[in-house]
Tab-separated table of C-alpha atoms and ligand atoms in Angstrom:
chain	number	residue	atom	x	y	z
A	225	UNK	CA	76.874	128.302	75.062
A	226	UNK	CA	75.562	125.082	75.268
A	227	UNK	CA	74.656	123.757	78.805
A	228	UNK	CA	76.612	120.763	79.182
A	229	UNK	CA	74.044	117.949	81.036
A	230	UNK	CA	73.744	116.733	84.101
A	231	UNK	CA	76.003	113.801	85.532
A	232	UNK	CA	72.750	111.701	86.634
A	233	UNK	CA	74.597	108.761	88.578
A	234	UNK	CA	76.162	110.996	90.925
A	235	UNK	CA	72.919	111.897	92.622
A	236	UNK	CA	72.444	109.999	95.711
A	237	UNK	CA	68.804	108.922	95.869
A	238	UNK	CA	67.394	112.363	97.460
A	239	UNK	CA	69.197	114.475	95.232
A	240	UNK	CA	67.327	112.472	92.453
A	241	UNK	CA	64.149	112.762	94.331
A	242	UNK	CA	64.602	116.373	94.618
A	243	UNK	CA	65.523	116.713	90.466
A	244	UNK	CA	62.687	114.619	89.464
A	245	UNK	CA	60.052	117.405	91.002
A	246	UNK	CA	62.726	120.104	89.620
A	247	UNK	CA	61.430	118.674	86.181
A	248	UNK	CA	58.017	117.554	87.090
A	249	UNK	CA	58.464	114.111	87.592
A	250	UNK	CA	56.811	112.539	90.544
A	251	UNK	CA	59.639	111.306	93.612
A	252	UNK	CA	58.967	107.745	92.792
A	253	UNK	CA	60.133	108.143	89.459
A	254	UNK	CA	63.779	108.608	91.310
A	255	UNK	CA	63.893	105.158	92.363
A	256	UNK	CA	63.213	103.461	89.596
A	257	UNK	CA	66.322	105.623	87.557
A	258	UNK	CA	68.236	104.814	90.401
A	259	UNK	CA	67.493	101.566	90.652
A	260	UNK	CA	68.686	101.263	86.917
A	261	UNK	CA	71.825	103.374	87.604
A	262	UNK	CA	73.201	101.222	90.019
A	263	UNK	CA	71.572	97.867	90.451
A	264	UNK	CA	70.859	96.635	87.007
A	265	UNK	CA	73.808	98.736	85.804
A	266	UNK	CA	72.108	100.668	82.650
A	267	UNK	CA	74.589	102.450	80.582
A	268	UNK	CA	71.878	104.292	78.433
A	269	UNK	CA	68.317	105.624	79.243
A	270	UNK	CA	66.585	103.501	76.206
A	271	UNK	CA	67.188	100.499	78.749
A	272	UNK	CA	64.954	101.838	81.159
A	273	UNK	CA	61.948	100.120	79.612
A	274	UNK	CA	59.619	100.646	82.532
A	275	UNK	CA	59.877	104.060	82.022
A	276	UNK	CA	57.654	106.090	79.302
A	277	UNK	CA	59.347	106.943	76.078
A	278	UNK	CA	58.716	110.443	76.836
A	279	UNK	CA	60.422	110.494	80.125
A	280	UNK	CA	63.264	108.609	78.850
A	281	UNK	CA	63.554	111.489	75.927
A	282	UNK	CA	62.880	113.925	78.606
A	283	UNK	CA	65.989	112.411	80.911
A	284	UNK	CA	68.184	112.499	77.940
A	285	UNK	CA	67.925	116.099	77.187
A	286	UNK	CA	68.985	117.224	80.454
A	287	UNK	CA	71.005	114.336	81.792
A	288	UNK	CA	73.740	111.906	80.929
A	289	UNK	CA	75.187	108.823	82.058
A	290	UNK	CA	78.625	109.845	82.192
A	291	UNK	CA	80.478	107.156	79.785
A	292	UNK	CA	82.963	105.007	81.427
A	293	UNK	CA	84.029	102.570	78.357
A	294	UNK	CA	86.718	99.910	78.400
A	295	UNK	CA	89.704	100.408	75.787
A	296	UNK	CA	91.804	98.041	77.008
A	297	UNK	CA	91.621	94.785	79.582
A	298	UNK	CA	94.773	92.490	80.452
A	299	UNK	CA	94.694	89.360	82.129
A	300	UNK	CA	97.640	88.211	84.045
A	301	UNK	CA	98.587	84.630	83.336
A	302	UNK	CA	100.399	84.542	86.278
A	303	UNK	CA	97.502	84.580	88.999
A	304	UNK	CA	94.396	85.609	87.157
A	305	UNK	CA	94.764	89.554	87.814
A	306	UNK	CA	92.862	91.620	85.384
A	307	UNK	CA	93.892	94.992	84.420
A	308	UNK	CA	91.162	97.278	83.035
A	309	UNK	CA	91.714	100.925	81.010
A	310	UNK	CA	88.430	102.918	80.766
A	311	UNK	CA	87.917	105.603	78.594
A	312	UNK	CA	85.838	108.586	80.025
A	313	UNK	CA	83.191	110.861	78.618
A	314	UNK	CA	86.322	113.887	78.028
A	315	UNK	CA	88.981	111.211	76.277
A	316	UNK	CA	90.674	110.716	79.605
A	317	UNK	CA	92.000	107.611	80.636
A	318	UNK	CA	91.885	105.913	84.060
A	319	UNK	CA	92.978	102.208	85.113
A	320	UNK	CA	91.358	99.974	87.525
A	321	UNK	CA	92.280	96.194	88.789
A	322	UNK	CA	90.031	92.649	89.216
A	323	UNK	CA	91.519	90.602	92.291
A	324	UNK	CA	90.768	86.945	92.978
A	325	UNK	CA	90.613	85.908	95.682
A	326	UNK	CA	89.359	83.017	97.853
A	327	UNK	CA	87.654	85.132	99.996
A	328	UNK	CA	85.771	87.028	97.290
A	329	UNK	CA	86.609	89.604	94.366
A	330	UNK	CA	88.560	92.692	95.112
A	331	UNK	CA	88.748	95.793	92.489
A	332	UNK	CA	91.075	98.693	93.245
A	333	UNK	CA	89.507	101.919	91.289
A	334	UNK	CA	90.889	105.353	90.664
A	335	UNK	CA	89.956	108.143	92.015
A	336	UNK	CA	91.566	111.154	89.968
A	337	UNK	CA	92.584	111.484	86.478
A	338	UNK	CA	96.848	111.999	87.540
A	339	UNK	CA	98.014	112.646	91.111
A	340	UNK	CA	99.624	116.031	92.204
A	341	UNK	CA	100.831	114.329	95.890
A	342	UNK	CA	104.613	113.551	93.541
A	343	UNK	CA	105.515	110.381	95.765
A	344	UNK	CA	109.056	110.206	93.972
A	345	UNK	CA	108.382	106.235	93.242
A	346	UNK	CA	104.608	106.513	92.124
A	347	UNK	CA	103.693	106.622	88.552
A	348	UNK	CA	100.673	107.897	88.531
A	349	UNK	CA	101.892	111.486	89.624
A	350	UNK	CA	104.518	111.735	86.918
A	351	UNK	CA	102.660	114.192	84.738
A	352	UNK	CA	100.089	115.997	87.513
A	353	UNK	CA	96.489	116.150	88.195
A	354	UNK	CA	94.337	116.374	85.272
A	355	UNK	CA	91.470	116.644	87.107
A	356	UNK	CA	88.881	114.923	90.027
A	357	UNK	CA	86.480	111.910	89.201
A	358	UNK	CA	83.251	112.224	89.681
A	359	UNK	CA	81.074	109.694	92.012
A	360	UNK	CA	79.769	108.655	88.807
A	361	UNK	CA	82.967	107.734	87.316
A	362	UNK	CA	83.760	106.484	90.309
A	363	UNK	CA	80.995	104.038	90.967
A	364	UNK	CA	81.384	103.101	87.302
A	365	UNK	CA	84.709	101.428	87.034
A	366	UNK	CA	82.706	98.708	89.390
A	367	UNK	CA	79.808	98.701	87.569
A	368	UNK	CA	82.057	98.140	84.391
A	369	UNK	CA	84.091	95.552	85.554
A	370	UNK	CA	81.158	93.973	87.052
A	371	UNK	CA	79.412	93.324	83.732
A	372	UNK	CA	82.363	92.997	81.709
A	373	UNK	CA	84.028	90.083	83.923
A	374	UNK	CA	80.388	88.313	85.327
A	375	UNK	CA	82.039	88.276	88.764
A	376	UNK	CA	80.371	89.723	91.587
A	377	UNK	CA	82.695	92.065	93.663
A	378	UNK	CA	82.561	91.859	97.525
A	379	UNK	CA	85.457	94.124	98.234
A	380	UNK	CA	86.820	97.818	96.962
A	381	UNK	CA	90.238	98.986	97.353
A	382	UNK	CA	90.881	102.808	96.417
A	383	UNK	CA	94.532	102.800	96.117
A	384	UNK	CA	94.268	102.952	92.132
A	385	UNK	CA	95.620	106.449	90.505
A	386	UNK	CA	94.446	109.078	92.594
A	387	UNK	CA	94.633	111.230	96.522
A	388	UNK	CA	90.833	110.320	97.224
A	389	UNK	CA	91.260	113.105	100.029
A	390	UNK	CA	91.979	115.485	97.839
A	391	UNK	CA	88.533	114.482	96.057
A	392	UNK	CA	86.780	114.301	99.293
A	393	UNK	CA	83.224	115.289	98.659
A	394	UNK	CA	83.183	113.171	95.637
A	395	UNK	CA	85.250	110.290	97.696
A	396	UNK	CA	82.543	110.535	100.081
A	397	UNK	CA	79.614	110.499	98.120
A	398	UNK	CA	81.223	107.517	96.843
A	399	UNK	CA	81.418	105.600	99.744
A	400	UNK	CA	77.899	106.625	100.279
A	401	UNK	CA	76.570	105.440	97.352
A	402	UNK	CA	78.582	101.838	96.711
A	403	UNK	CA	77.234	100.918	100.429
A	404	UNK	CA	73.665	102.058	99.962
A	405	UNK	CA	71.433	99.281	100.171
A	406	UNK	CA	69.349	101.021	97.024
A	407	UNK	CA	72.852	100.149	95.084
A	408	UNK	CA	75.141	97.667	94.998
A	409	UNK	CA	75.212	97.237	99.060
A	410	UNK	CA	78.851	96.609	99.691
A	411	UNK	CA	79.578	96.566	102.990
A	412	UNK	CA	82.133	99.445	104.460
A	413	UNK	CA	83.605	96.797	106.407
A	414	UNK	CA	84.835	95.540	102.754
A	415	UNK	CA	86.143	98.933	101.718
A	416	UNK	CA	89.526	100.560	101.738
A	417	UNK	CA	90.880	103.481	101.073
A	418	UNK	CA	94.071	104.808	101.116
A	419	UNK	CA	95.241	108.249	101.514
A	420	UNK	CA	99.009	109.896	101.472
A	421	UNK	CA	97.996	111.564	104.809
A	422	UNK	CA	95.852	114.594	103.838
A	423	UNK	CA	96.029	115.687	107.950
A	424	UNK	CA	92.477	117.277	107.921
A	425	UNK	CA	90.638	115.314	105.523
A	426	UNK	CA	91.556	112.211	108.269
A	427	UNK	CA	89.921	114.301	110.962
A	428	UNK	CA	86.777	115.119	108.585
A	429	UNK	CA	86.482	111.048	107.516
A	430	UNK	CA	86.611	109.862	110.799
A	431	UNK	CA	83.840	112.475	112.181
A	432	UNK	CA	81.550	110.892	109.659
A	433	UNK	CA	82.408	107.602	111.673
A	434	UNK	CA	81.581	105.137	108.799
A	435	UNK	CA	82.917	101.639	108.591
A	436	UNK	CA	85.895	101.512	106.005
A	437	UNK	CA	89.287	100.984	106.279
A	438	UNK	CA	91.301	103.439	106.340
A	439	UNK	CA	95.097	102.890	104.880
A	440	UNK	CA	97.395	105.392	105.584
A	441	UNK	CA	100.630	105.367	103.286
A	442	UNK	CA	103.617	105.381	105.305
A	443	UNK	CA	106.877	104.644	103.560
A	444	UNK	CA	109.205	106.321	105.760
A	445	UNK	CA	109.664	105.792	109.868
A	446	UNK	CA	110.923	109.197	110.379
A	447	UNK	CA	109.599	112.501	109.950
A	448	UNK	CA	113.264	113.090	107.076
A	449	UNK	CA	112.597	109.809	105.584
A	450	UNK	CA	109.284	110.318	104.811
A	451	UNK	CA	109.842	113.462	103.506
A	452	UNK	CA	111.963	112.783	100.955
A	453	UNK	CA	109.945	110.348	99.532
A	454	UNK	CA	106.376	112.031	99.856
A	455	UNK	CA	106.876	115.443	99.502
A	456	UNK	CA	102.883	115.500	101.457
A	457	UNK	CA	105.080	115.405	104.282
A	458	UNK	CA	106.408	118.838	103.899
A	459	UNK	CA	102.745	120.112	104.741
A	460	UNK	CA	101.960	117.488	107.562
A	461	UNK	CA	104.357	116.264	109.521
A	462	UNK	CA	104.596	112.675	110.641
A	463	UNK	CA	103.546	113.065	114.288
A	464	UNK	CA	100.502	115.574	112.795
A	465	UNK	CA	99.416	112.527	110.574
A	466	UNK	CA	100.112	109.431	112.865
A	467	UNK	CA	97.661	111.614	115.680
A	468	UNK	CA	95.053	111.732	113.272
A	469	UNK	CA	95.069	108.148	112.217
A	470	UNK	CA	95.014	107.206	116.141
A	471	UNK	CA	91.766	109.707	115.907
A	472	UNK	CA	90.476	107.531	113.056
A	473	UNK	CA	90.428	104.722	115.264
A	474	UNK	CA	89.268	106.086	118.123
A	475	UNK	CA	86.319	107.701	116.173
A	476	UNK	CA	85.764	104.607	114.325
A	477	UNK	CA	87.008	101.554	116.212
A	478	UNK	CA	88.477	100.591	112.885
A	479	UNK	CA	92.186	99.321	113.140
A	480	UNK	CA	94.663	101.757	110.727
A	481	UNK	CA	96.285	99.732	107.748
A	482	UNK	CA	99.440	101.624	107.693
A	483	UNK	CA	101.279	100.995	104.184
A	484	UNK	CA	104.971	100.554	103.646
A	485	UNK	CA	106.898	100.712	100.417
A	486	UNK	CA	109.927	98.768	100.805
A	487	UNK	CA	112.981	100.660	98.521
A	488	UNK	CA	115.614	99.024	98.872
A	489	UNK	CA	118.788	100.879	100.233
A	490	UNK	CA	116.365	103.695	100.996
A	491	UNK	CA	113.671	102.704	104.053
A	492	UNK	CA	114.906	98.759	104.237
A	493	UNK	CA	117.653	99.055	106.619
A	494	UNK	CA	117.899	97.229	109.906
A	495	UNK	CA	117.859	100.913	111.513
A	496	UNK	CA	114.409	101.769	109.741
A	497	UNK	CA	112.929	98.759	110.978
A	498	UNK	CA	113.576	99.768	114.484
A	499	UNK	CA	112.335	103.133	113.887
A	500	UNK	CA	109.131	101.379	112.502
A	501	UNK	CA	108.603	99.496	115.624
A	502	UNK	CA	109.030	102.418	117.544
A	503	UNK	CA	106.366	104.279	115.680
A	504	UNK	CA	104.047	101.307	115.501
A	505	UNK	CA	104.663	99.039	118.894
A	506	UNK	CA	101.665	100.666	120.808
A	507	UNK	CA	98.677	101.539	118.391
A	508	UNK	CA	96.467	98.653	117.273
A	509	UNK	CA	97.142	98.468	113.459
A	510	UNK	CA	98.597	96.417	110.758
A	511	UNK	CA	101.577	96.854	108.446
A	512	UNK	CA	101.728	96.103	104.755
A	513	UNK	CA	104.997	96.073	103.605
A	514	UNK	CA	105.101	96.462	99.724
A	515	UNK	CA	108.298	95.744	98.036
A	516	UNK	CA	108.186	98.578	95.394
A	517	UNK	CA	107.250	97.985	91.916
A	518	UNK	CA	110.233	99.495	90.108
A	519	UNK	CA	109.302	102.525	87.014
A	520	UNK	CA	111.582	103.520	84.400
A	521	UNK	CA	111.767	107.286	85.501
A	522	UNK	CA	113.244	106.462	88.395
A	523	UNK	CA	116.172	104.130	89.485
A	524	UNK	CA	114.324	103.137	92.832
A	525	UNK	CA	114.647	98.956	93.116
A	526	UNK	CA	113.188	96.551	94.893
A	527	UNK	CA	115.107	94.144	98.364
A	528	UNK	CA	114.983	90.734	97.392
A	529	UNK	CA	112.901	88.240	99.060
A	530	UNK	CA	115.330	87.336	101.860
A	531	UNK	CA	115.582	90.682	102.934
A	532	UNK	CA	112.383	91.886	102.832
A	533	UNK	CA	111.097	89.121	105.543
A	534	UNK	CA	114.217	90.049	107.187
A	535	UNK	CA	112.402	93.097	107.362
A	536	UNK	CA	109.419	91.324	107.816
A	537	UNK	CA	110.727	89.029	110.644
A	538	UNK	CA	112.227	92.114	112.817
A	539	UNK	CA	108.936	93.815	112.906
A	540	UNK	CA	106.941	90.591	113.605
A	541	UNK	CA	109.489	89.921	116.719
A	542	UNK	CA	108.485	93.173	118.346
A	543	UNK	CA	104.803	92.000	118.144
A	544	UNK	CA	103.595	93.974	115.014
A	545	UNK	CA	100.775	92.955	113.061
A	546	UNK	CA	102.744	92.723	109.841
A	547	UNK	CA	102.377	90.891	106.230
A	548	UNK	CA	103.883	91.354	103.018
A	549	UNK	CA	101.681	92.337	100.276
A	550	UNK	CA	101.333	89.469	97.808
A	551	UNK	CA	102.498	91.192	94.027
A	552	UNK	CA	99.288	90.583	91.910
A	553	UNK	CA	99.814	91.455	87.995
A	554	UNK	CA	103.285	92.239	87.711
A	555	UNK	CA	103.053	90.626	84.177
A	556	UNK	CA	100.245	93.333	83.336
A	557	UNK	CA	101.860	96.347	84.610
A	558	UNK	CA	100.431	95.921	87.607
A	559	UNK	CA	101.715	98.993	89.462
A	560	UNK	CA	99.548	102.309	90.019
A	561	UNK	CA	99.268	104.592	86.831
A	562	UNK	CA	101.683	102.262	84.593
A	563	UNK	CA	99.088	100.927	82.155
A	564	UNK	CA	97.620	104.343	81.781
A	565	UNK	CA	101.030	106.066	80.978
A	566	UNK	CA	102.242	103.638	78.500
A	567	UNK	CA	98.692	103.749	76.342
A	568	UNK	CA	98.919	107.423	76.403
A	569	UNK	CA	102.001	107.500	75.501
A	570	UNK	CA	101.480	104.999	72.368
A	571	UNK	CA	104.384	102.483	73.752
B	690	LIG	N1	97.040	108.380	96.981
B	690	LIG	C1	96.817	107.195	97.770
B	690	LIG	C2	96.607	105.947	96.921
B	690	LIG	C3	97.829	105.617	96.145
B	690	LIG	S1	98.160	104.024	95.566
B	690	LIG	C4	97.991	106.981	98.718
B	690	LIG	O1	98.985	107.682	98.592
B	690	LIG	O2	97.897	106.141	99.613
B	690	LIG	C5	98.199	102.911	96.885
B	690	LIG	C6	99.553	102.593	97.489
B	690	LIG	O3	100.524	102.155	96.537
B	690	LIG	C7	100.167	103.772	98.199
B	690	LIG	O4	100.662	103.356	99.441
B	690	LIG	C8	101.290	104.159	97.268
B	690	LIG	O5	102.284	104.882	97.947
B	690	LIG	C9	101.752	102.819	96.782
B	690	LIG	N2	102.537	102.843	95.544
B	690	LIG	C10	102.463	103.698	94.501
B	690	LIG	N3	103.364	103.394	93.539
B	690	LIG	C11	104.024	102.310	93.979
B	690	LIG	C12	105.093	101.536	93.462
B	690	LIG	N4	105.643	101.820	92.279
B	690	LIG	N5	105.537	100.499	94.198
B	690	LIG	C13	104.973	100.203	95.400
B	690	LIG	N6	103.984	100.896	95.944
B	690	LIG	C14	103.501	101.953	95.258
């Protein structure tokens, strides 16, 4: 059979240290590679031009660089948004999104090809889990949209297709890697991810006590609510998960982002509101409220604009920390998994 090569930009530094004398390279030859991985962005060894030809040859028979390649890139005309499908080294497809902003560029990645967490409104789970993403792949989508758009990105959002914590050593090494200062440096402080409430994953993340936000997808103010709109909640109940976020920020000191799709006729009522506050009045946190982006498989719709910062208004009177999430895209199919699913699909 043939060996199938190594995936060389998910090595952290050491790691590559440590394959370099597997293959009888001196240690210092690690940093350079690395250096081309992910500061100058290289895409193929024959760029590495301070390194010998026969190294290079040598790198490519046991290593790859694990192709992330665009296929497809919208631009919103609405506020600038752009929408990027990447084709990966297997034919699989993921989706990742370029943010303006004044405050810098933000790019949401993906972290799994398909979702198996079934949130009944999210289309990214419609058809499963095909399978994890590598750090590589994840680190790439950056890198990609990096060189493809000439903008420098100063923020990360995972919240694109994906559970990262249920990826979590490849989430991790992730995080490691896009904040190393041997790589692109971003600062955790400028990272956020966002998880469906994977109970002991939360209590693993915040023993590693890093920096990052951590955004913890809500959607329902009671434990029945919730459940029938994450089915993650059958496995960890709400007071489980809202104990380990308030162990996030003890751990961490970093305030919870708690994330709330607003459906309407389903968790917009005056009544949900007040169980929000309830839930929410004592722990330091914010609240995104995100009208949901309706899909076709499902009849779920969004409040209007009045009654969502009715919503809104309620919480903020009771002293929450709340905003609205601004809709970026919504002329580029903007919502999780949508641009994926409809170039699969051929539509
Ligand atoms: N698996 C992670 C990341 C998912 S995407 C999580 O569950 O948090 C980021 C956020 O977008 C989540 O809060 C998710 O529930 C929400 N989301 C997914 N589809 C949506 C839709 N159609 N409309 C509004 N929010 C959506």
């Amino acid at each position: 059979m043939l060996q199938s090569k190594k995936d060389i930009a998910s090595f952290t530094l050491d790691e590559l240290k440590n394959e370099m004398k597997e293959i009888g390279e001196k240690p210092f030859r690690a940093g350079q590679i690395y250096e081309w991985l992910h500061k100058k962005l290289a895409d193929r060894f024959d760029e590495m031009t301070n390194l010998s030809l026969s190294l290079r040859e040598k790198l490519d028979q046991n290593y790859e660089i694990r192709k992330v390649e665009m296929v497809r890139r919208q631009i919103s005309k609405i506020d600038g948004t752009n929408k990027f499908l990447f084709c990966l080294q297997d034919g699989n497809m993921v989706e990742s999104v370029l943010m303006k902003y004044k405050h810098g560029n933000s790019v949401c990645i993906s972290s799994q090809v398909g979702c198996r967490m079934g949130c009944r409104f999210c289309a990214s789970t419609l058809d499963g889990l095909e399978r994890n993403l590598t750090p590589s792949e994840m680190l790439r989508q950056i890198y990609q949209i990096q060189k493809i758009s000439g903008e420098r990105v100063s923020n990360i959002v995972i919240m694109g297709t994906g559970e990262p914590l249920d990826n979590y050593d490849n989430f991790l090494k992730f995080i490691y890697m896009i904040s190393d200062e041997h790589g692109l440096n971003i600062s955790q402080r400028n990272i956020t991810a966002s998880t469906c409430g994977i109970v002991p994953n939360i209590y693993r993340l915040a023993d590693e006590k890093l920096q990052i936000t951590l955004a913890l997808s809500l959607h329902g103010s009671t434990q029945e609510k919730r459940k029938s709109l994450m089915p993650v909640a059958n496995k960890y109940d709400l007071e489980e998960v809202l104990r380990a976020c308030d162990d996030y920020f003890r751990k961490t000191g970093r305030r919870i982002t708690f994330e709330y799709s607003l459906v309407h006729g389903v968790n917009d009522t005056e009544e949900d509101a007040g169980e929000l506050i309830r839930i929410l009045k004592d722990r330091n946190c914010h609240l995104n409220l995100i009208p949901v982006n309706p899909i076709k498989e499902r009849n779920y719709e969004k409040p209007d604009k009045k009654s969502a910062a009715k919503f809104k208004n309620k919480l903020e009177k009771s002293g929450i920390n709340v905003t609205i999430r601004r809709e970026m895209g919504s002329d580029i199919d903007g919502a999780c998994g949508q641009l994926r699913r409809k170039t699969m699909r051929g539509v």
